[in-house]
PDB file of C-alpha atoms in Angstrom:
ATOM      1  CA  MET A   1      38.103 -57.746  37.779  1.00 44.00           C
ATOM      2  CA  LYS A   2      37.394 -58.041  34.051  1.00 42.00           C
ATOM      3  CA  TYR A   3      40.759 -56.353  33.514  1.00 43.00           C
ATOM      4  CA  ILE A   4      42.465 -58.871  35.802  1.00 39.00           C
ATOM      5  CA  VAL A   5      41.045 -61.894  33.974  1.00 35.00           C
ATOM      6  CA  SER A   6      42.031 -60.391  30.632  1.00 42.00           C
ATOM      7  CA  LEU A   7      45.625 -60.071  31.806  1.00 40.00           C
ATOM      8  CA  VAL A   8      45.770 -63.685  32.899  1.00 37.00           C
ATOM      9  CA  LEU A   9      44.410 -65.182  29.676  1.00 39.00           C
ATOM     10  CA  ILE A  10      45.247 -62.828  26.808  1.00 39.00           C
ATOM     11  CA  PHE A  11      48.598 -64.451  26.088  1.00 37.00           C
ATOM     12  CA  LEU A  12      46.814 -67.551  24.779  1.00 36.00           C
ATOM     13  CA  ILE A  13      45.478 -65.695  21.738  1.00 37.00           C
ATOM     14  CA  ALA A  14      48.328 -63.287  21.100  1.00 36.00           C
ATOM     15  CA  ALA A  15      49.667 -64.735  17.804  1.00 32.00           C
ATOM     16  CA  ILE A  16      48.442 -66.747  14.821  1.00 31.00           C
ATOM     17  CA  ALA A  17      50.693 -69.306  13.129  1.00 31.00           C
ATOM     18  CA  ALA A  18      50.197 -72.105  10.633  1.00 32.00           C
ATOM     19  CA  SER A  19      50.542 -75.786  11.447  1.00 34.00           C
ATOM     20  CA  ALA A  20      49.982 -78.966   9.452  1.00 34.00           C
ATOM     21  CA  GLN A  21      48.914 -81.057  12.435  1.00 41.00           C
ATOM     22  CA  THR A  22      45.576 -82.842  12.566  1.00 46.00           C
ATOM     23  CA  LYS A  23      42.729 -80.817  14.031  1.00 63.00           C
ATOM     24  CA  PHE A  24      42.044 -81.962  17.566  1.00 68.00           C
ATOM     25  CA  TYR A  25      38.356 -82.677  16.902  1.00 74.00           C
ATOM     26  CA  GLU A  26      38.769 -84.828  13.768  1.00 71.00           C
ATOM     27  CA  ASN A  27      38.830 -88.170  15.583  1.00 68.00           C
ATOM     28  CA  MET A  28      35.973 -87.421  17.970  1.00 78.00           C
ATOM     29  CA  SER A  29      32.753 -89.389  17.719  1.00 81.00           C
ATOM     30  CA  ASP A  30      29.826 -87.765  15.891  1.00 83.00           C
ATOM     31  CA  ALA A  31      28.082 -87.069  19.196  1.00 81.00           C
ATOM     32  CA  GLN A  32      31.176 -85.450  20.694  1.00 80.00           C
ATOM     33  CA  ARG A  33      31.725 -83.282  17.608  1.00 81.00           C
ATOM     34  CA  TYR A  34      28.081 -82.229  17.724  1.00 84.00           C
ATOM     35  CA  ASP A  35      28.435 -81.214  21.379  1.00 82.00           C
ATOM     36  CA  LEU A  36      31.596 -79.237  20.612  1.00 85.00           C
ATOM     37  CA  ALA A  37      29.892 -77.491  17.682  1.00 84.00           C
ATOM     38  CA  ASP A  38      26.924 -76.716  19.937  1.00 83.00           C
ATOM     39  CA  ALA A  39      29.228 -75.026  22.457  1.00 79.00           C
ATOM     40  CA  TYR A  40      30.746 -72.876  19.703  1.00 82.00           C
ATOM     41  CA  ASP A  41      27.252 -72.032  18.433  1.00 84.00           C
ATOM     42  CA  GLN A  42      26.249 -70.810  21.890  1.00 81.00           C
ATOM     43  CA  VAL A  43      29.290 -68.531  21.999  1.00 80.00           C
ATOM     44  CA  ALA A  44      28.316 -67.208  18.560  1.00 82.00           C
ATOM     45  CA  ASP A  45      24.858 -66.398  19.954  1.00 82.00           C
ATOM     46  CA  ARG A  46      26.539 -64.400  22.705  1.00 77.00           C
ATOM     47  CA  PHE A  47      28.521 -62.350  20.182  1.00 78.00           C
ATOM     48  CA  GLU A  48      25.334 -61.654  18.225  1.00 82.00           C
ATOM     49  CA  GLU A  49      23.748 -60.332  21.409  1.00 81.00           C
ATOM     50  CA  LEU A  50      26.768 -58.019  21.696  1.00 79.00           C
ATOM     51  CA  ASP A  51      26.217 -56.821  18.094  1.00 82.00           C
ATOM     52  CA  ASP A  52      29.509 -58.368  17.016  1.00 82.00           C
ATOM     53  CA  ALA A  53      28.305 -59.968  13.789  1.00 85.00           C
ATOM     54  CA  PRO A  54      31.775 -60.579  12.268  1.00 85.00           C
ATOM     55  CA  ARG A  55      32.946 -62.587  15.288  1.00 83.00           C
ATOM     56  CA  ALA A  56      29.672 -64.505  15.405  1.00 81.00           C
ATOM     57  CA  GLU A  57      29.985 -65.326  11.706  1.00 86.00           C
ATOM     58  CA  LYS A  58      33.500 -66.700  12.195  1.00 84.00           C
ATOM     59  CA  LEU A  59      32.294 -68.909  15.027  1.00 83.00           C
ATOM     60  CA  ARG A  60      29.426 -70.184  12.869  1.00 86.00           C
ATOM     61  CA  ALA A  61      32.028 -71.124  10.272  1.00 86.00           C
ATOM     62  CA  MET A  62      33.882 -73.103  12.944  1.00 84.00           C
ATOM     63  CA  VAL A  63      30.620 -74.847  13.837  1.00 85.00           C
ATOM     64  CA  LYS A  64      30.295 -76.023  10.230  1.00 86.00           C
ATOM     65  CA  LEU A  65      33.915 -77.176  10.148  1.00 84.00           C
ATOM     66  CA  ILE A  66      33.482 -79.235  13.285  1.00 86.00           C
ATOM     67  CA  PHE A  67      30.054 -80.651  12.372  1.00 85.00           C
ATOM     68  CA  PRO A  68      29.002 -79.717   8.781  1.00 86.00           C
ATOM     69  CA  ASP A  69      25.333 -80.731   9.204  1.00 86.00           C
ATOM     70  CA  PHE A  70      24.913 -79.155  12.645  1.00 86.00           C
ATOM     71  CA  TYR A  71      22.062 -76.842  11.610  1.00 86.00           C
ATOM     72  CA  GLN A  72      20.221 -79.540   9.638  1.00 85.00           C
ATOM     73  CA  THR A  73      20.261 -82.481  12.027  1.00 82.00           C
ATOM     74  CA  GLU A  74      19.722 -83.507  15.622  1.00 82.00           C
ATOM     75  CA  ARG A  75      22.396 -84.764  17.965  1.00 83.00           C
ATOM     76  CA  PRO A  76      23.634 -88.223  16.896  1.00 82.00           C
ATOM     77  CA  ALA A  77      23.252 -91.090  19.297  1.00 79.00           C
ATOM     78  CA  GLU A  78      26.304 -92.302  21.166  1.00 70.00           C
ATOM     79  CA  VAL A  79      27.887 -95.385  19.598  1.00 64.00           C
ATOM     80  CA  VAL A  80      28.581 -98.150  22.092  1.00 57.00           C
ATOM     81  CA  ASP A  81      31.788-100.050  21.392  1.00 57.00           C
ATOM     82  CA  THR A  82      31.146-103.785  21.103  1.00 53.00           C
ATOM     83  CA  VAL A  83      34.581-104.525  22.544  1.00 54.00           C
ATOM     84  CA  VAL A  84      34.350-103.706  26.232  1.00 56.00           C
ATOM     85  CA  PRO A  85      37.649-103.459  28.142  1.00 54.00           C
ATOM     86  CA  THR A  86      37.931-105.319  31.400  1.00 54.00           C
ATOM     87  CA  PRO A  87      37.000-103.248  34.462  1.00 54.00           C
ATOM     88  CA  THR A  88      40.627-103.239  35.637  1.00 49.00           C
ATOM     89  CA  GLN A  89      41.961-101.909  32.303  1.00 54.00           C
ATOM     90  CA  GLU A  90      39.229 -99.278  32.006  1.00 51.00           C
ATOM     91  CA  SER A  91      39.707 -98.093  35.570  1.00 65.00           C
ATOM     92  CA  LEU A  92      43.476 -97.791  35.166  1.00 81.00           C
ATOM     93  CA  GLU A  93      43.221 -95.850  31.897  1.00 79.00           C
ATOM     94  CA  ASP A  94      40.630 -93.458  33.291  1.00 82.00           C
ATOM     95  CA  ARG A  95      42.630 -92.885  36.450  1.00 88.00           C
ATOM     96  CA  VAL A  96      45.852 -92.175  34.555  1.00 90.00           C
ATOM     97  CA  GLY A  97      44.120 -89.752  32.176  1.00 91.00           C
ATOM     98  CA  ARG A  98      42.284 -87.967  34.966  1.00 92.00           C
ATOM     99  CA  GLU A  99      45.323 -87.589  37.199  1.00 94.00           C
ATOM    100  CA  ALA A 100      47.559 -86.470  34.327  1.00 95.00           C
ATOM    101  CA  SER A 101      45.024 -83.868  33.174  1.00 95.00           C
ATOM    102  CA  GLU A 102      44.493 -82.513  36.682  1.00 96.00           C
ATOM    103  CA  TYR A 103      48.230 -82.370  37.329  1.00 96.00           C
ATOM    104  CA  GLN A 104      49.005 -80.567  34.065  1.00 96.00           C
ATOM    105  CA  PHE A 105      46.151 -78.099  34.556  1.00 96.00           C
ATOM    106  CA  SER A 106      47.367 -77.295  38.060  1.00 96.00           C
ATOM    107  CA  LYS A 107      50.871 -76.876  36.683  1.00 96.00           C
ATOM    108  CA  LEU A 108      49.583 -74.495  33.990  1.00 95.00           C
ATOM    109  CA  LEU A 109      47.802 -72.317  36.535  1.00 94.00           C
ATOM    110  CA  ARG A 110      50.860 -72.305  38.761  1.00 95.00           C
ATOM    111  CA  GLY A 111      53.033 -71.214  35.864  1.00 95.00           C
ATOM    112  CA  ILE A 112      50.697 -68.390  34.848  1.00 86.00           C
ATOM    113  CA  PHE A 113      50.114 -66.979  38.304  1.00 86.00           C
ATOM    114  CA  ASP A 114      53.804 -67.320  39.249  1.00 93.00           C
ATOM    115  CA  GLU A 115      54.765 -65.593  35.984  1.00 92.00           C
ATOM    116  CA  ASP A 116      56.926 -68.602  35.126  1.00 94.00           C
ATOM    117  CA  THR A 117      57.175 -68.811  31.335  1.00 94.00           C
ATOM    118  CA  ALA A 118      59.130 -72.064  31.220  1.00 94.00           C
ATOM    119  CA  LEU A 119      56.730 -73.830  33.577  1.00 95.00           C
ATOM    120  CA  SER A 120      53.669 -72.615  31.663  1.00 94.00           C
ATOM    121  CA  LEU A 121      55.068 -73.683  28.292  1.00 94.00           C
ATOM    122  CA  SER A 122      56.076 -77.099  29.619  1.00 96.00           C
ATOM    123  CA  VAL A 123      52.374 -77.954  29.821  1.00 96.00           C
ATOM    124  CA  ILE A 124      51.432 -76.822  26.295  1.00 96.00           C
ATOM    125  CA  ALA A 125      51.756 -78.866  23.089  1.00 95.00           C
ATOM    126  CA  GLU A 126      53.797 -77.579  20.140  1.00 95.00           C
ATOM    127  CA  THR A 127      50.546 -76.271  18.644  1.00 94.00           C
ATOM    128  CA  LEU A 128      47.645 -75.017  20.762  1.00 91.00           C
ATOM    129  CA  TYR A 129      44.182 -74.966  19.157  1.00 90.00           C
ATOM    130  CA  LEU A 130      41.637 -72.264  20.055  1.00 83.00           C
ATOM    131  CA  PRO A 131      38.279 -71.207  18.550  1.00 85.00           C
ATOM    132  CA  LEU A 132      38.812 -69.175  15.345  1.00 83.00           C
ATOM    133  CA  TYR A 133      42.463 -70.315  15.250  1.00 79.00           C
ATOM    134  CA  ASP A 134      41.839 -73.451  13.228  1.00 78.00           C
ATOM    135  CA  GLU A 135      45.494 -73.880  12.251  1.00 84.00           C
ATOM    136  CA  GLY A 136      46.582 -73.439  15.852  1.00 86.00           C
ATOM    137  CA  ILE A 137      49.119 -71.221  17.616  1.00 85.00           C
ATOM    138  CA  ARG A 138      52.724 -72.407  17.762  1.00 92.00           C
ATOM    139  CA  LYS A 139      54.628 -72.578  21.024  1.00 92.00           C
ATOM    140  CA  PRO A 140      57.451 -70.163  19.989  1.00 92.00           C
ATOM    141  CA  ASP A 141      54.837 -67.466  19.368  1.00 88.00           C
ATOM    142  CA  LEU A 142      53.240 -68.194  22.730  1.00 85.00           C
ATOM    143  CA  GLU A 143      56.614 -67.916  24.436  1.00 90.00           C
ATOM    144  CA  THR A 144      57.309 -64.487  22.949  1.00 87.00           C
ATOM    145  CA  GLU A 145      53.925 -63.112  23.915  1.00 79.00           C
ATOM    146  CA  MET A 146      54.006 -64.707  27.356  1.00 80.00           C
ATOM    147  CA  GLU A 147      57.346 -63.130  28.243  1.00 89.00           C
ATOM    148  CA  ARG A 148      56.105 -59.754  27.042  1.00 83.00           C
ATOM    149  CA  PHE A 149      52.924 -60.248  29.039  1.00 76.00           C
ATOM    150  CA  PHE A 150      54.717 -61.125  32.289  1.00 84.00           C
ATOM    151  CA  SER A 151      57.143 -58.198  31.922  1.00 85.00           C
ATOM    152  CA  LYS A 152      54.264 -55.741  31.576  1.00 79.00           C
ATOM    153  CA  TYR A 153      51.708 -56.933  34.136  1.00 72.00           C
ATOM    154  CA  ASN A 154      51.847 -57.977  37.786  1.00 78.00           C
ATOM    155  CA  VAL A 155      50.013 -61.288  37.369  1.00 73.00           C
ATOM    156  CA  ASP A 156      51.566 -62.981  40.393  1.00 85.00           C
ATOM    157  CA  SER A 157      49.602 -60.750  42.758  1.00 80.00           C
ATOM    158  CA  TYR A 158      46.403 -62.707  41.957  1.00 76.00           C
ATOM    159  CA  GLU A 159      45.191 -66.257  42.626  1.00 88.00           C
ATOM    160  CA  ALA A 160      43.612 -68.760  40.231  1.00 91.00           C
ATOM    161  CA  GLU A 161      40.896 -69.473  42.811  1.00 92.00           C
ATOM    162  CA  ASP A 162      39.614 -65.923  42.347  1.00 87.00           C
ATOM    163  CA  ILE A 163      38.516 -66.777  38.811  1.00 83.00           C
ATOM    164  CA  PHE A 164      37.932 -70.540  38.534  1.00 90.00           C
ATOM    165  CA  GLN A 165      35.774 -72.900  40.616  1.00 93.00           C
ATOM    166  CA  LEU A 166      38.668 -75.288  41.127  1.00 94.00           C
ATOM    167  CA  GLU A 167      36.814 -77.510  43.575  1.00 92.00           C
ATOM    168  CA  HIS A 168      34.341 -78.539  40.843  1.00 90.00           C
ATOM    169  CA  ILE A 169      36.734 -79.727  38.118  1.00 93.00           C
ATOM    170  CA  GLU A 170      35.550 -82.674  36.007  1.00 95.00           C
ATOM    171  CA  VAL A 171      37.711 -84.791  33.678  1.00 95.00           C
ATOM    172  CA  ILE A 172      36.031 -86.682  30.832  1.00 93.00           C
ATOM    173  CA  SER A 173      37.634 -89.374  28.662  1.00 92.00           C
ATOM    174  CA  LEU A 174      36.944 -88.833  24.947  1.00 90.00           C
ATOM    175  CA  GLU A 175      37.114 -91.478  22.227  1.00 80.00           C
ATOM    176  CA  ASN A 176      40.091 -90.018  20.348  1.00 82.00           C
ATOM    177  CA  GLY A 177      42.771 -90.270  23.013  1.00 88.00           C
ATOM    178  CA  TYR A 178      41.967 -86.908  24.585  1.00 93.00           C
ATOM    179  CA  TRP A 179      40.873 -86.151  28.130  1.00 95.00           C
ATOM    180  CA  ARG A 180      38.838 -82.988  28.557  1.00 96.00           C
ATOM    181  CA  LEU A 181      39.123 -81.123  31.843  1.00 96.00           C
ATOM    182  CA  ASP A 182      36.021 -79.000  32.394  1.00 97.00           C
ATOM    183  CA  VAL A 183      36.144 -76.031  34.741  1.00 94.00           C
ATOM    184  CA  LYS A 184      33.677 -73.244  35.456  1.00 93.00           C
ATOM    185  CA  THR A 185      34.368 -69.614  36.195  1.00 88.00           C
ATOM    186  CA  TRP A 186      32.799 -67.922  39.169  1.00 87.00           C
ATOM    187  CA  PRO A 187      29.457 -66.316  38.158  1.00 87.00           C
ATOM    188  CA  GLN A 188      30.867 -62.790  38.254  1.00 83.00           C
ATOM    189  CA  PHE A 189      33.413 -63.752  35.578  1.00 73.00           C
ATOM    190  CA  ALA A 190      31.108 -65.736  33.269  1.00 74.00           C
ATOM    191  CA  GLY A 191      30.642 -62.825  30.879  1.00 69.00           C
ATOM    192  CA  ALA A 192      33.869 -61.007  31.602  1.00 57.00           C
ATOM    193  CA  LEU A 193      35.727 -61.882  28.408  1.00 55.00           C
ATOM    194  CA  GLU A 194      33.326 -61.770  25.474  1.00 66.00           C
ATOM    195  CA  GLU A 195      36.219 -60.744  23.223  1.00 58.00           C
ATOM    196  CA  MET A 196      38.121 -63.977  24.004  1.00 64.00           C
ATOM    197  CA  THR A 197      36.974 -66.733  21.673  1.00 72.00           C
ATOM    198  CA  PHE A 198      37.560 -69.566  24.139  1.00 79.00           C
ATOM    199  CA  TRP A 199      36.197 -67.829  27.228  1.00 73.00           C
ATOM    200  CA  SER A 200      32.893 -69.156  28.507  1.00 84.00           C
ATOM    201  CA  GLU A 201      31.059 -69.850  31.733  1.00 88.00           C
ATOM    202  CA  LYS A 202      32.372 -73.395  31.320  1.00 91.00           C
ATOM    203  CA  MET A 203      35.556 -74.244  29.432  1.00 90.00           C
ATOM    204  CA  GLY A 204      37.193 -77.470  28.335  1.00 94.00           C
ATOM    205  CA  PHE A 205      40.967 -77.970  28.425  1.00 95.00           C
ATOM    206  CA  TYR A 206      41.925 -80.851  26.112  1.00 96.00           C
ATOM    207  CA  PHE A 207      44.885 -82.971  27.186  1.00 96.00           C
ATOM    208  CA  ARG A 208      46.462 -86.013  25.571  1.00 94.00           C
ATOM    209  CA  LYS A 209      49.674 -87.988  25.778  1.00 93.00           C
ATOM    210  CA  PHE A 210      52.349 -86.981  23.267  1.00 94.00           C
ATOM    211  CA  PRO A 211      55.763 -88.675  22.854  1.00 91.00           C
ATOM    212  CA  GLN A 212      57.115 -86.004  25.216  1.00 90.00           C
ATOM    213  CA  GLY A 213      54.394 -86.652  27.794  1.00 94.00           C
ATOM    214  CA  TRP A 214      50.957 -85.236  28.619  1.00 96.00           C
ATOM    215  CA  ARG A 215      50.297 -81.809  27.105  1.00 96.00           C
ATOM    216  CA  LEU A 216      47.488 -79.263  26.686  1.00 96.00           C
ATOM    217  CA  ALA A 217      46.411 -79.377  23.023  1.00 95.00           C
ATOM    218  CA  ALA A 218      43.294 -77.199  22.876  1.00 93.00           C
ATOM    219  CA  ILE A 219      40.921 -74.962  24.825  1.00 89.00           C
ATOM    220  CA  GLY A 220      37.290 -74.299  23.959  1.00 89.00           C
ATOM    221  CA  PRO A 221      33.859 -73.532  25.370  1.00 88.00           C
ATOM    222  CA  VAL A 222      31.772 -76.407  26.738  1.00 88.00           C
ATOM    223  CA  ALA A 223      27.975 -76.504  26.649  1.00 80.00           C
TER     224      ALA A 223
END
């Protein structure tokens, strides 16, 4: 089954390309950036256990980019905004973000497991950010690799439910306009993809609204 999961997800890290866009974590609160850095640090620990020091070192570098003082300080306290939206406004915003994230994630899975390149790409932003790919991966490169991937492997013979615990999805509103959809793998797949920088027992899919609509902007491990 490790082979199966690799086939489904390898296209996401197939090519590296430069982009001048803002890093997705730059506008997070200090506490949120600390939590993200902590998740990357835990993945680095896993690579060290696998005697993959170069990969662990690269992840440590990402930790320092996300939160420079991570190894010298404790987690910052959450900052409470003094301007509190009305319950109606807050509820509407949360509902829209949650429903949009869930819909786009479902659409992404449907595209992958139906081997539908156009549908899969319709969910992804022009640049997709992944651990160790700090400048992001551009959509044209993803399209090329995805088409090659689908022509080589019989992905549509498998189901997303075999890999992800889809009944336990959680969507969290962040302070920078992103909504993070958290999903866990089934226990037997938690350590199946150590070579994939974003693969973890629990992963976060970062969605936000672009001028073209809601899109997936980043994927990373979640503590």
